[in-house]
Amino acid sequence: MVQQSTTATPRGIRARRPKFPWYAYLALLPLAVVLIAFQYYPALSGIVYSFFDWNPAGDSPFIGVDNYVRMFGDELWWRSFRNLGLIFAFSVVAWALPLLAAELVTSLRSERAQFVYRTLLIIPMAFPGIVTALIWAFMYQPNRGVFNEALAALGLGALAQNWVGDPDLALISLLFIGFPFVAGLPFLIFYTALRNVPKEVLEAAELDGVSRLRRVWTIDIPLMANQVKLLVFLAVVGTVQYGFVAYVVTGGGPDNATIVPLLRMFGVAFQAQDWGYAAALSTTLFLITLVLSCVIVFMKRKSDTSDVKGM
């Protein structure tokens, strides 16, 4: 019997990758120039200007940390973060709907049917966000909007509301834009993860008489842990940068009920023309995003390391 010689790479030592000649990296030089000019320079200049009473058309005296001290007393700024917390919590809870859609699509025995439904649920991702926001703004119209017209047709006209004009309803109305939330990236991530669940695991669960609901909680969701971590990361970054829909539909109103950090920052910069303070707000928002991203990446890497050690 001929023994085959096998060589195993020692643990902790990575396989060497082929090296390219140094001049091959010059091809990255134009990309580096573009990144420095249009990404890093504006960000770094914003951090620098946050320590000045910045006036692009005149003198800009140095004022130290006065803009940041002023920020701590800005009620609207901190109120905007409270709204962000509600937006993030709602978006996480709403993942139940794309997860349900992914479970239903993967349950179809016909590959053609799966393809059709998958395509129908992915195509809306290509639609411009401005179109969706404007359509929902029209649907929320208090006079001729779809929702109030439907209530009137059902004899429930007394329930008609000024959906985005009432401070008590405006934020909730913004959160429901895009309902039922099944057509988008979360569905695609959940669907892909479910398609990669080993068939042996599913067959064993079926032989053991595991119900579909129990299988979701005990098999599907645990096996999608990495995908859920990715969604949490994307949700954190997306929530911190949230503002486009609020700007189009409500502009942060009424009575600042839908104010978010980006809208507060834009208002300070373009309405109040207080550029130095706006730079301080943007710098703070950048640091918050950076810290949260680092924490999530660190936790994910620590969790992945513990999983490898446990194998």
PDB file of C-alpha atoms in Angstrom:
ATOM      1  CA  MET A   1       0.000   0.000   0.000  1.00  0.00           C
ATOM      2  CA  VAL A   2       1.497   3.250  -1.072  1.00  0.00           C
ATOM      3  CA  GLN A   3       1.387   5.984   1.514  1.00  0.00           C
ATOM      4  CA  GLN A   4       0.628   9.445   0.255  1.00  0.00           C
ATOM      5  CA  SER A   5       2.743  12.137   1.758  1.00  0.00           C
ATOM      6  CA  THR A   6       0.744  15.026   3.074  1.00  0.00           C
ATOM      7  CA  THR A   7       2.016  18.352   4.262  1.00  0.00           C
ATOM      8  CA  ALA A   8      -0.058  20.351   6.629  1.00  0.00           C
ATOM      9  CA  THR A   9       0.418  24.004   7.259  1.00  0.00           C
ATOM     10  CA  PRO A  10       1.170  24.582  10.964  1.00  0.00           C
ATOM     11  CA  ARG A  11      -1.574  26.286  12.863  1.00  0.00           C
ATOM     12  CA  GLY A  12      -1.128  30.047  13.045  1.00  0.00           C
ATOM     13  CA  ILE A  13       1.060  30.166   9.916  1.00  0.00           C
ATOM     14  CA  ARG A  14      -0.597  31.477   6.789  1.00  0.00           C
ATOM     15  CA  ALA A  15       0.252  30.222   3.348  1.00  0.00           C
ATOM     16  CA  ARG A  16       2.487  32.591   1.467  1.00  0.00           C
ATOM     17  CA  ARG A  17       0.873  34.540  -1.310  1.00  0.00           C
ATOM     18  CA  PRO A  18       2.710  35.343  -4.520  1.00  0.00           C
ATOM     19  CA  LYS A  19       4.444  38.692  -4.389  1.00  0.00           C
ATOM     20  CA  PHE A  20       4.092  41.275  -7.123  1.00  0.00           C
ATOM     21  CA  PRO A  21       6.949  43.540  -8.199  1.00  0.00           C
ATOM     22  CA  TRP A  22       6.929  46.930  -6.492  1.00  0.00           C
ATOM     23  CA  TYR A  23       6.165  48.839  -9.689  1.00  0.00           C
ATOM     24  CA  ALA A  24       2.899  46.893 -10.137  1.00  0.00           C
ATOM     25  CA  TYR A  25       1.502  48.826  -7.186  1.00  0.00           C
ATOM     26  CA  LEU A  26       1.900  52.076  -9.118  1.00  0.00           C
ATOM     27  CA  ALA A  27      -1.362  51.155 -10.842  1.00  0.00           C
ATOM     28  CA  LEU A  28      -3.084  51.971  -7.523  1.00  0.00           C
ATOM     29  CA  LEU A  29      -1.621  55.488  -7.475  1.00  0.00           C
ATOM     30  CA  PRO A  30      -4.503  57.188  -9.383  1.00  0.00           C
ATOM     31  CA  LEU A  31      -7.014  55.559  -7.028  1.00  0.00           C
ATOM     32  CA  ALA A  32      -5.021  56.750  -4.023  1.00  0.00           C
ATOM     33  CA  VAL A  33      -4.953  60.305  -5.387  1.00  0.00           C
ATOM     34  CA  VAL A  34      -8.727  60.298  -5.918  1.00  0.00           C
ATOM     35  CA  LEU A  35      -9.368  58.918  -2.424  1.00  0.00           C
ATOM     36  CA  ILE A  36      -7.106  61.497  -0.805  1.00  0.00           C
ATOM     37  CA  ALA A  37      -8.586  64.396  -2.769  1.00  0.00           C
ATOM     38  CA  PHE A  38     -12.276  63.532  -2.450  1.00  0.00           C
ATOM     39  CA  GLN A  39     -12.511  61.392   0.693  1.00  0.00           C
ATOM     40  CA  TYR A  40      -9.707  61.931   3.196  1.00  0.00           C
ATOM     41  CA  TYR A  41      -9.013  65.611   2.615  1.00  0.00           C
ATOM     42  CA  PRO A  42     -12.644  66.790   3.079  1.00  0.00           C
ATOM     43  CA  ALA A  43     -12.988  64.626   6.198  1.00  0.00           C
ATOM     44  CA  LEU A  44      -9.733  65.834   7.757  1.00  0.00           C
ATOM     45  CA  SER A  45     -10.430  69.472   6.866  1.00  0.00           C
ATOM     46  CA  GLY A  46     -13.850  69.177   8.519  1.00  0.00           C
ATOM     47  CA  ILE A  47     -12.194  67.967  11.720  1.00  0.00           C
ATOM     48  CA  VAL A  48      -9.749  70.882  11.626  1.00  0.00           C
ATOM     49  CA  TYR A  49     -12.460  73.485  10.931  1.00  0.00           C
ATOM     50  CA  SER A  50     -14.498  72.228  13.883  1.00  0.00           C
ATOM     51  CA  PHE A  51     -12.034  74.088  16.139  1.00  0.00           C
ATOM     52  CA  PHE A  52     -12.637  77.376  14.323  1.00  0.00           C
ATOM     53  CA  ASP A  53     -15.475  79.841  13.918  1.00  0.00           C
ATOM     54  CA  TRP A  54     -15.338  78.897  10.272  1.00  0.00           C
ATOM     55  CA  ASN A  55     -16.414  81.464   7.730  1.00  0.00           C
ATOM     56  CA  PRO A  56     -15.599  80.323   4.172  1.00  0.00           C
ATOM     57  CA  ALA A  57     -15.893  83.892   2.887  1.00  0.00           C
ATOM     58  CA  GLY A  58     -13.999  85.671   5.655  1.00  0.00           C
ATOM     59  CA  ASP A  59     -11.897  85.378   8.781  1.00  0.00           C
ATOM     60  CA  SER A  60     -12.088  82.126  10.723  1.00  0.00           C
ATOM     61  CA  PRO A  61     -10.731  82.684  14.250  1.00  0.00           C
ATOM     62  CA  PHE A  62      -9.587  79.726  16.327  1.00  0.00           C
ATOM     63  CA  ILE A  63     -12.046  79.021  19.194  1.00  0.00           C
ATOM     64  CA  GLY A  64     -10.758  75.695  20.497  1.00  0.00           C
ATOM     65  CA  VAL A  65     -13.415  73.298  21.797  1.00  0.00           C
ATOM     66  CA  ASP A  66     -16.166  75.939  22.061  1.00  0.00           C
ATOM     67  CA  ASN A  67     -18.185  74.271  19.299  1.00  0.00           C
ATOM     68  CA  TYR A  68     -18.077  70.959  21.143  1.00  0.00           C
ATOM     69  CA  VAL A  69     -19.052  72.560  24.451  1.00  0.00           C
ATOM     70  CA  ARG A  70     -21.967  74.192  22.666  1.00  0.00           C
ATOM     71  CA  MET A  71     -22.971  70.819  21.239  1.00  0.00           C
ATOM     72  CA  PHE A  72     -23.548  69.353  24.721  1.00  0.00           C
ATOM     73  CA  GLY A  73     -26.254  71.964  25.332  1.00  0.00           C
ATOM     74  CA  ASP A  74     -27.938  71.484  21.949  1.00  0.00           C
ATOM     75  CA  GLU A  75     -31.327  69.954  22.793  1.00  0.00           C
ATOM     76  CA  LEU A  76     -32.213  69.272  19.156  1.00  0.00           C
ATOM     77  CA  TRP A  77     -28.946  67.416  18.616  1.00  0.00           C
ATOM     78  CA  TRP A  78     -29.593  64.966  21.446  1.00  0.00           C
ATOM     79  CA  ARG A  79     -33.254  64.667  20.549  1.00  0.00           C
ATOM     80  CA  SER A  80     -32.182  63.561  17.091  1.00  0.00           C
ATOM     81  CA  PHE A  81     -30.231  60.669  18.629  1.00  0.00           C
ATOM     82  CA  ARG A  82     -33.307  59.561  20.541  1.00  0.00           C
ATOM     83  CA  ASN A  83     -35.116  59.346  17.207  1.00  0.00           C
ATOM     84  CA  LEU A  84     -32.176  57.366  15.812  1.00  0.00           C
ATOM     85  CA  GLY A  85     -32.530  54.851  18.628  1.00  0.00           C
ATOM     86  CA  LEU A  86     -36.191  54.321  17.737  1.00  0.00           C
ATOM     87  CA  ILE A  87     -35.314  53.979  14.046  1.00  0.00           C
ATOM     88  CA  PHE A  88     -32.646  51.348  14.786  1.00  0.00           C
ATOM     89  CA  ALA A  89     -34.913  49.331  17.107  1.00  0.00           C
ATOM     90  CA  PHE A  90     -37.725  49.383  14.539  1.00  0.00           C
ATOM     91  CA  SER A  91     -35.429  48.290  11.707  1.00  0.00           C
ATOM     92  CA  VAL A  92     -34.163  45.310  13.736  1.00  0.00           C
ATOM     93  CA  VAL A  93     -37.691  44.214  14.671  1.00  0.00           C
ATOM     94  CA  ALA A  94     -38.730  44.583  11.024  1.00  0.00           C
ATOM     95  CA  TRP A  95     -36.199  41.906  10.035  1.00  0.00           C
ATOM     96  CA  ALA A  96     -38.849  39.359  11.041  1.00  0.00           C
ATOM     97  CA  LEU A  97     -40.702  40.067   7.786  1.00  0.00           C
ATOM     98  CA  PRO A  98     -37.848  39.465   5.310  1.00  0.00           C
ATOM     99  CA  LEU A  99     -36.876  36.413   7.372  1.00  0.00           C
ATOM    100  CA  LEU A 100     -40.423  35.099   7.034  1.00  0.00           C
ATOM    101  CA  ALA A 101     -40.352  35.794   3.296  1.00  0.00           C
ATOM    102  CA  ALA A 102     -37.022  33.974   2.940  1.00  0.00           C
ATOM    103  CA  GLU A 103     -38.380  30.984   4.861  1.00  0.00           C
ATOM    104  CA  LEU A 104     -41.461  30.844   2.649  1.00  0.00           C
ATOM    105  CA  VAL A 105     -39.510  31.115  -0.598  1.00  0.00           C
ATOM    106  CA  THR A 106     -36.996  28.433   0.391  1.00  0.00           C
ATOM    107  CA  SER A 107     -39.917  26.168   1.346  1.00  0.00           C
ATOM    108  CA  LEU A 108     -41.076  26.057  -2.268  1.00  0.00           C
ATOM    109  CA  ARG A 109     -40.185  22.741  -3.889  1.00  0.00           C
ATOM    110  CA  SER A 110     -40.052  24.181  -7.398  1.00  0.00           C
ATOM    111  CA  GLU A 111     -36.736  25.831  -8.248  1.00  0.00           C
ATOM    112  CA  ARG A 112     -38.502  27.848 -10.937  1.00  0.00           C
ATOM    113  CA  ALA A 113     -41.021  29.197  -8.411  1.00  0.00           C
ATOM    114  CA  GLN A 114     -38.176  30.122  -6.072  1.00  0.00           C
ATOM    115  CA  PHE A 115     -36.456  31.960  -8.899  1.00  0.00           C
ATOM    116  CA  VAL A 116     -39.606  33.913  -9.786  1.00  0.00           C
ATOM    117  CA  TYR A 117     -40.376  34.996  -6.230  1.00  0.00           C
ATOM    118  CA  ARG A 118     -36.724  35.737  -5.481  1.00  0.00           C
ATOM    119  CA  THR A 119     -36.502  37.936  -8.552  1.00  0.00           C
ATOM    120  CA  LEU A 120     -39.716  39.800  -7.697  1.00  0.00           C
ATOM    121  CA  LEU A 121     -38.409  40.535  -4.211  1.00  0.00           C
ATOM    122  CA  ILE A 122     -34.963  41.660  -5.365  1.00  0.00           C
ATOM    123  CA  ILE A 123     -35.932  43.885  -8.302  1.00  0.00           C
ATOM    124  CA  PRO A 124     -37.242  46.742  -6.053  1.00  0.00           C
ATOM    125  CA  MET A 125     -33.681  47.164  -4.758  1.00  0.00           C
ATOM    126  CA  ALA A 126     -32.897  48.785  -8.110  1.00  0.00           C
ATOM    127  CA  PHE A 127     -35.587  51.472  -7.698  1.00  0.00           C
ATOM    128  CA  PRO A 128     -34.269  54.943  -6.753  1.00  0.00           C
ATOM    129  CA  GLY A 129     -34.902  55.784  -3.120  1.00  0.00           C
ATOM    130  CA  ILE A 130     -36.268  59.209  -4.068  1.00  0.00           C
ATOM    131  CA  VAL A 131     -39.084  57.516  -6.034  1.00  0.00           C
ATOM    132  CA  THR A 132     -40.126  55.411  -3.050  1.00  0.00           C
ATOM    133  CA  ALA A 133     -40.021  58.378  -0.692  1.00  0.00           C
ATOM    134  CA  LEU A 134     -42.110  60.594  -2.993  1.00  0.00           C
ATOM    135  CA  ILE A 135     -44.702  57.862  -3.609  1.00  0.00           C
ATOM    136  CA  TRP A 136     -45.166  57.327   0.123  1.00  0.00           C
ATOM    137  CA  ALA A 137     -45.311  61.074   0.701  1.00  0.00           C
ATOM    138  CA  PHE A 138     -48.181  61.207  -1.782  1.00  0.00           C
ATOM    139  CA  MET A 139     -49.894  58.258  -0.088  1.00  0.00           C
ATOM    140  CA  TYR A 140     -49.663  60.098   3.244  1.00  0.00           C
ATOM    141  CA  GLN A 141     -51.353  63.240   1.843  1.00  0.00           C
ATOM    142  CA  PRO A 142     -54.114  64.318   4.284  1.00  0.00           C
ATOM    143  CA  ASN A 143     -56.604  65.312   1.578  1.00  0.00           C
ATOM    144  CA  ARG A 144     -56.180  63.011  -1.435  1.00  0.00           C
ATOM    145  CA  GLY A 145     -53.748  60.484  -0.020  1.00  0.00           C
ATOM    146  CA  VAL A 146     -54.262  56.760  -0.573  1.00  0.00           C
ATOM    147  CA  PHE A 147     -54.570  55.887   3.106  1.00  0.00           C
ATOM    148  CA  ASN A 148     -57.213  58.477   3.961  1.00  0.00           C
ATOM    149  CA  GLU A 149     -59.100  57.733   0.738  1.00  0.00           C
ATOM    150  CA  ALA A 150     -59.118  54.030   1.591  1.00  0.00           C
ATOM    151  CA  LEU A 151     -60.406  54.733   5.095  1.00  0.00           C
ATOM    152  CA  ALA A 152     -63.160  56.923   3.662  1.00  0.00           C
ATOM    153  CA  ALA A 153     -64.133  54.198   1.165  1.00  0.00           C
ATOM    154  CA  LEU A 154     -64.451  51.717   4.036  1.00  0.00           C
ATOM    155  CA  GLY A 155     -66.647  54.081   6.011  1.00  0.00           C
ATOM    156  CA  LEU A 156     -63.839  54.833   8.447  1.00  0.00           C
ATOM    157  CA  GLY A 157     -63.263  58.428   7.434  1.00  0.00           C
ATOM    158  CA  ALA A 158     -63.186  59.460  11.092  1.00  0.00           C
ATOM    159  CA  LEU A 159     -59.855  57.630  11.399  1.00  0.00           C
ATOM    160  CA  ALA A 160     -58.200  59.728   8.688  1.00  0.00           C
ATOM    161  CA  GLN A 161     -55.048  61.433   9.912  1.00  0.00           C
ATOM    162  CA  ASN A 162     -52.494  63.991   8.859  1.00  0.00           C
ATOM    163  CA  TRP A 163     -49.917  61.217   8.884  1.00  0.00           C
ATOM    164  CA  VAL A 164     -46.711  63.202   8.440  1.00  0.00           C
ATOM    165  CA  GLY A 165     -48.134  66.523   9.654  1.00  0.00           C
ATOM    166  CA  ASP A 166     -48.957  65.371  13.186  1.00  0.00           C
ATOM    167  CA  PRO A 167     -45.925  65.408  15.552  1.00  0.00           C
ATOM    168  CA  ASP A 168     -47.286  62.326  17.316  1.00  0.00           C
ATOM    169  CA  LEU A 169     -47.556  60.293  14.084  1.00  0.00           C
ATOM    170  CA  ALA A 170     -44.833  61.685  11.842  1.00  0.00           C
ATOM    171  CA  LEU A 171     -41.945  59.501  13.033  1.00  0.00           C
ATOM    172  CA  ILE A 172     -44.031  56.308  13.027  1.00  0.00           C
ATOM    173  CA  SER A 173     -45.237  57.162   9.529  1.00  0.00           C
ATOM    174  CA  LEU A 174     -41.641  57.570   8.349  1.00  0.00           C
ATOM    175  CA  LEU A 175     -40.676  54.212   9.826  1.00  0.00           C
ATOM    176  CA  PHE A 176     -43.403  52.427   7.866  1.00  0.00           C
ATOM    177  CA  ILE A 177     -42.193  53.761   4.527  1.00  0.00           C
ATOM    178  CA  GLY A 178     -41.326  50.684   2.487  1.00  0.00           C
ATOM    179  CA  PHE A 179     -43.672  48.344   4.358  1.00  0.00           C
ATOM    180  CA  PRO A 180     -43.728  45.293   4.369  1.00  0.00           C
ATOM    181  CA  PHE A 181     -39.912  45.523   4.120  1.00  0.00           C
ATOM    182  CA  VAL A 182     -39.509  42.150   2.381  1.00  0.00           C
ATOM    183  CA  ALA A 183     -37.962  43.508  -0.818  1.00  0.00           C
ATOM    184  CA  GLY A 184     -34.391  44.392   0.027  1.00  0.00           C
ATOM    185  CA  LEU A 185     -30.962  43.386   1.243  1.00  0.00           C
ATOM    186  CA  PRO A 186     -32.096  41.596   4.467  1.00  0.00           C
ATOM    187  CA  PHE A 187     -34.260  39.224   2.422  1.00  0.00           C
ATOM    188  CA  LEU A 188     -31.379  38.487   0.065  1.00  0.00           C
ATOM    189  CA  ILE A 189     -28.991  37.789   2.961  1.00  0.00           C
ATOM    190  CA  PHE A 190     -31.482  35.580   4.796  1.00  0.00           C
ATOM    191  CA  TYR A 191     -32.411  33.711   1.626  1.00  0.00           C
ATOM    192  CA  THR A 192     -28.768  33.029   0.742  1.00  0.00           C
ATOM    193  CA  ALA A 193     -28.039  31.812   4.268  1.00  0.00           C
ATOM    194  CA  LEU A 194     -31.027  29.469   4.249  1.00  0.00           C
ATOM    195  CA  ARG A 195     -30.015  28.058   0.873  1.00  0.00           C
ATOM    196  CA  ASN A 196     -26.613  27.192   2.356  1.00  0.00           C
ATOM    197  CA  VAL A 197     -28.000  25.225   5.298  1.00  0.00           C
ATOM    198  CA  PRO A 198     -26.716  21.637   4.857  1.00  0.00           C
ATOM    199  CA  LYS A 199     -29.393  19.292   3.545  1.00  0.00           C
ATOM    200  CA  GLU A 200     -28.281  16.655   6.044  1.00  0.00           C
ATOM    201  CA  VAL A 201     -29.261  18.932   8.912  1.00  0.00           C
ATOM    202  CA  LEU A 202     -32.696  19.593   7.429  1.00  0.00           C
ATOM    203  CA  GLU A 203     -33.296  15.912   6.711  1.00  0.00           C
ATOM    204  CA  ALA A 204     -32.317  14.962  10.263  1.00  0.00           C
ATOM    205  CA  ALA A 205     -34.690  17.589  11.661  1.00  0.00           C
ATOM    206  CA  GLU A 206     -37.493  16.278   9.459  1.00  0.00           C
ATOM    207  CA  LEU A 207     -36.879  12.690  10.604  1.00  0.00           C
ATOM    208  CA  ASP A 208     -36.958  13.838  14.230  1.00  0.00           C
ATOM    209  CA  GLY A 209     -40.347  15.424  13.650  1.00  0.00           C
ATOM    210  CA  VAL A 210     -39.146  18.978  14.276  1.00  0.00           C
ATOM    211  CA  SER A 211     -41.868  21.478  13.398  1.00  0.00           C
ATOM    212  CA  ARG A 212     -41.095  24.311  10.974  1.00  0.00           C
ATOM    213  CA  LEU A 213     -41.386  26.992  13.676  1.00  0.00           C
ATOM    214  CA  ARG A 214     -39.092  25.093  16.009  1.00  0.00           C
ATOM    215  CA  ARG A 215     -36.645  24.542  13.169  1.00  0.00           C
ATOM    216  CA  VAL A 216     -36.490  28.286  12.553  1.00  0.00           C
ATOM    217  CA  TRP A 217     -35.543  28.973  16.185  1.00  0.00           C
ATOM    218  CA  THR A 218     -33.242  26.014  16.810  1.00  0.00           C
ATOM    219  CA  ILE A 219     -31.569  25.510  13.419  1.00  0.00           C
ATOM    220  CA  ASP A 220     -32.049  28.317  10.918  1.00  0.00           C
ATOM    221  CA  ILE A 221     -31.402  31.364  13.108  1.00  0.00           C
ATOM    222  CA  PRO A 222     -28.356  29.885  14.936  1.00  0.00           C
ATOM    223  CA  LEU A 223     -26.800  28.927  11.600  1.00  0.00           C
ATOM    224  CA  MET A 224     -27.354  32.499  10.348  1.00  0.00           C
ATOM    225  CA  ALA A 225     -25.402  34.082  13.217  1.00  0.00           C
ATOM    226  CA  ASN A 226     -22.735  35.565  10.923  1.00  0.00           C
ATOM    227  CA  GLN A 227     -25.361  36.985   8.567  1.00  0.00           C
ATOM    228  CA  VAL A 228     -27.217  38.541  11.497  1.00  0.00           C
ATOM    229  CA  LYS A 229     -23.971  40.150  12.678  1.00  0.00           C
ATOM    230  CA  LEU A 230     -23.469  41.589   9.204  1.00  0.00           C
ATOM    231  CA  LEU A 231     -27.005  42.979   9.209  1.00  0.00           C
ATOM    232  CA  VAL A 232     -26.458  44.546  12.636  1.00  0.00           C
ATOM    233  CA  PHE A 233     -23.313  46.245  11.349  1.00  0.00           C
ATOM    234  CA  LEU A 234     -25.112  47.538   8.259  1.00  0.00           C
ATOM    235  CA  ALA A 235     -28.091  48.649  10.369  1.00  0.00           C
ATOM    236  CA  VAL A 236     -25.868  50.632  12.728  1.00  0.00           C
ATOM    237  CA  VAL A 237     -24.056  52.407   9.901  1.00  0.00           C
ATOM    238  CA  GLY A 238     -27.272  52.960   7.938  1.00  0.00           C
ATOM    239  CA  THR A 239     -29.124  54.295  10.965  1.00  0.00           C
ATOM    240  CA  VAL A 240     -26.394  56.775  11.870  1.00  0.00           C
ATOM    241  CA  GLN A 241     -26.464  58.021   8.269  1.00  0.00           C
ATOM    242  CA  TYR A 242     -30.273  58.076   8.108  1.00  0.00           C
ATOM    243  CA  GLY A 243     -31.752  61.333   6.897  1.00  0.00           C
ATOM    244  CA  PHE A 244     -32.606  61.168   3.197  1.00  0.00           C
ATOM    245  CA  VAL A 245     -36.201  59.940   3.609  1.00  0.00           C
ATOM    246  CA  ALA A 246     -36.870  62.316   6.502  1.00  0.00           C
ATOM    247  CA  TYR A 247     -35.542  65.235   4.452  1.00  0.00           C
ATOM    248  CA  VAL A 248     -37.730  64.405   1.435  1.00  0.00           C
ATOM    249  CA  VAL A 249     -40.955  63.637   3.313  1.00  0.00           C
ATOM    250  CA  THR A 250     -40.937  65.835   6.429  1.00  0.00           C
ATOM    251  CA  GLY A 251     -37.776  67.945   6.396  1.00  0.00           C
ATOM    252  CA  GLY A 252     -37.333  67.070  10.068  1.00  0.00           C
ATOM    253  CA  GLY A 253     -40.730  68.396  11.096  1.00  0.00           C
ATOM    254  CA  PRO A 254     -43.349  68.896  12.186  1.00  0.00           C
ATOM    255  CA  ASP A 255     -42.063  70.600  15.339  1.00  0.00           C
ATOM    256  CA  ASN A 256     -38.772  68.700  14.908  1.00  0.00           C
ATOM    257  CA  ALA A 257     -40.560  65.402  15.565  1.00  0.00           C
ATOM    258  CA  THR A 258     -38.540  63.621  12.861  1.00  0.00           C
ATOM    259  CA  ILE A 259     -35.230  65.400  13.368  1.00  0.00           C
ATOM    260  CA  VAL A 260     -32.148  63.188  12.969  1.00  0.00           C
ATOM    261  CA  PRO A 261     -28.441  64.087  13.323  1.00  0.00           C
ATOM    262  CA  LEU A 262     -27.878  64.556   9.571  1.00  0.00           C
ATOM    263  CA  LEU A 263     -30.817  66.966   9.288  1.00  0.00           C
ATOM    264  CA  ARG A 264     -29.671  68.898  12.356  1.00  0.00           C
ATOM    265  CA  MET A 265     -26.197  69.148  10.855  1.00  0.00           C
ATOM    266  CA  PHE A 266     -27.532  70.306   7.474  1.00  0.00           C
ATOM    267  CA  GLY A 267     -29.784  72.857   9.151  1.00  0.00           C
ATOM    268  CA  VAL A 268     -26.896  74.336  11.104  1.00  0.00           C
ATOM    269  CA  ALA A 269     -24.694  74.480   8.012  1.00  0.00           C
ATOM    270  CA  PHE A 270     -27.023  75.591   5.215  1.00  0.00           C
ATOM    271  CA  GLN A 271     -29.769  77.457   7.070  1.00  0.00           C
ATOM    272  CA  ALA A 272     -27.924  79.030  10.013  1.00  0.00           C
ATOM    273  CA  GLN A 273     -24.643  79.280   8.035  1.00  0.00           C
ATOM    274  CA  ASP A 274     -22.791  78.203  11.183  1.00  0.00           C
ATOM    275  CA  TRP A 275     -20.117  76.195   9.406  1.00  0.00           C
ATOM    276  CA  GLY A 276     -17.757  75.675  12.319  1.00  0.00           C
ATOM    277  CA  TYR A 277     -20.468  74.253  14.542  1.00  0.00           C
ATOM    278  CA  ALA A 278     -21.702  72.074  11.670  1.00  0.00           C
ATOM    279  CA  ALA A 279     -18.150  70.740  11.285  1.00  0.00           C
ATOM    280  CA  ALA A 280     -18.118  69.867  14.986  1.00  0.00           C
ATOM    281  CA  LEU A 281     -21.421  68.008  14.635  1.00  0.00           C
ATOM    282  CA  SER A 282     -20.204  66.098  11.575  1.00  0.00           C
ATOM    283  CA  THR A 283     -16.951  65.198  13.336  1.00  0.00           C
ATOM    284  CA  THR A 284     -18.892  63.876  16.323  1.00  0.00           C
ATOM    285  CA  LEU A 285     -21.153  61.848  14.044  1.00  0.00           C
ATOM    286  CA  PHE A 286     -18.096  60.432  12.274  1.00  0.00           C
ATOM    287  CA  LEU A 287     -16.462  59.437  15.562  1.00  0.00           C
ATOM    288  CA  ILE A 288     -19.664  57.769  16.789  1.00  0.00           C
ATOM    289  CA  THR A 289     -19.911  55.778  13.550  1.00  0.00           C
ATOM    290  CA  LEU A 290     -16.234  54.813  13.760  1.00  0.00           C
ATOM    291  CA  VAL A 291     -16.463  53.674  17.390  1.00  0.00           C
ATOM    292  CA  LEU A 292     -19.630  51.657  16.832  1.00  0.00           C
ATOM    293  CA  SER A 293     -18.166  50.034  13.715  1.00  0.00           C
ATOM    294  CA  CYS A 294     -14.954  49.096  15.555  1.00  0.00           C
ATOM    295  CA  VAL A 295     -16.916  47.643  18.474  1.00  0.00           C
ATOM    296  CA  ILE A 296     -19.089  45.523  16.170  1.00  0.00           C
ATOM    297  CA  VAL A 297     -16.090  44.307  14.127  1.00  0.00           C
ATOM    298  CA  PHE A 298     -14.178  43.466  17.322  1.00  0.00           C
ATOM    299  CA  MET A 299     -17.115  41.550  18.759  1.00  0.00           C
ATOM    300  CA  LYS A 300     -17.600  39.670  15.475  1.00  0.00           C
ATOM    301  CA  ARG A 301     -13.912  38.756  15.283  1.00  0.00           C
ATOM    302  CA  LYS A 302     -13.882  37.643  18.928  1.00  0.00           C
ATOM    303  CA  SER A 303     -16.994  35.533  18.341  1.00  0.00           C
ATOM    304  CA  ASP A 304     -15.501  33.969  15.183  1.00  0.00           C
ATOM    305  CA  THR A 305     -12.281  33.163  17.073  1.00  0.00           C
ATOM    306  CA  SER A 306     -14.182  31.494  19.894  1.00  0.00           C
ATOM    307  CA  ASP A 307     -16.164  29.470  17.348  1.00  0.00           C
ATOM    308  CA  VAL A 308     -12.954  28.227  15.717  1.00  0.00           C
ATOM    309  CA  LYS A 309     -11.457  27.263  19.074  1.00  0.00           C
ATOM    310  CA  GLY A 310     -14.599  25.381  19.984  1.00  0.00           C
ATOM    311  CA  MET A 311     -14.421  23.215  16.865  1.00  0.00           C
TER     312      MET A 311
END
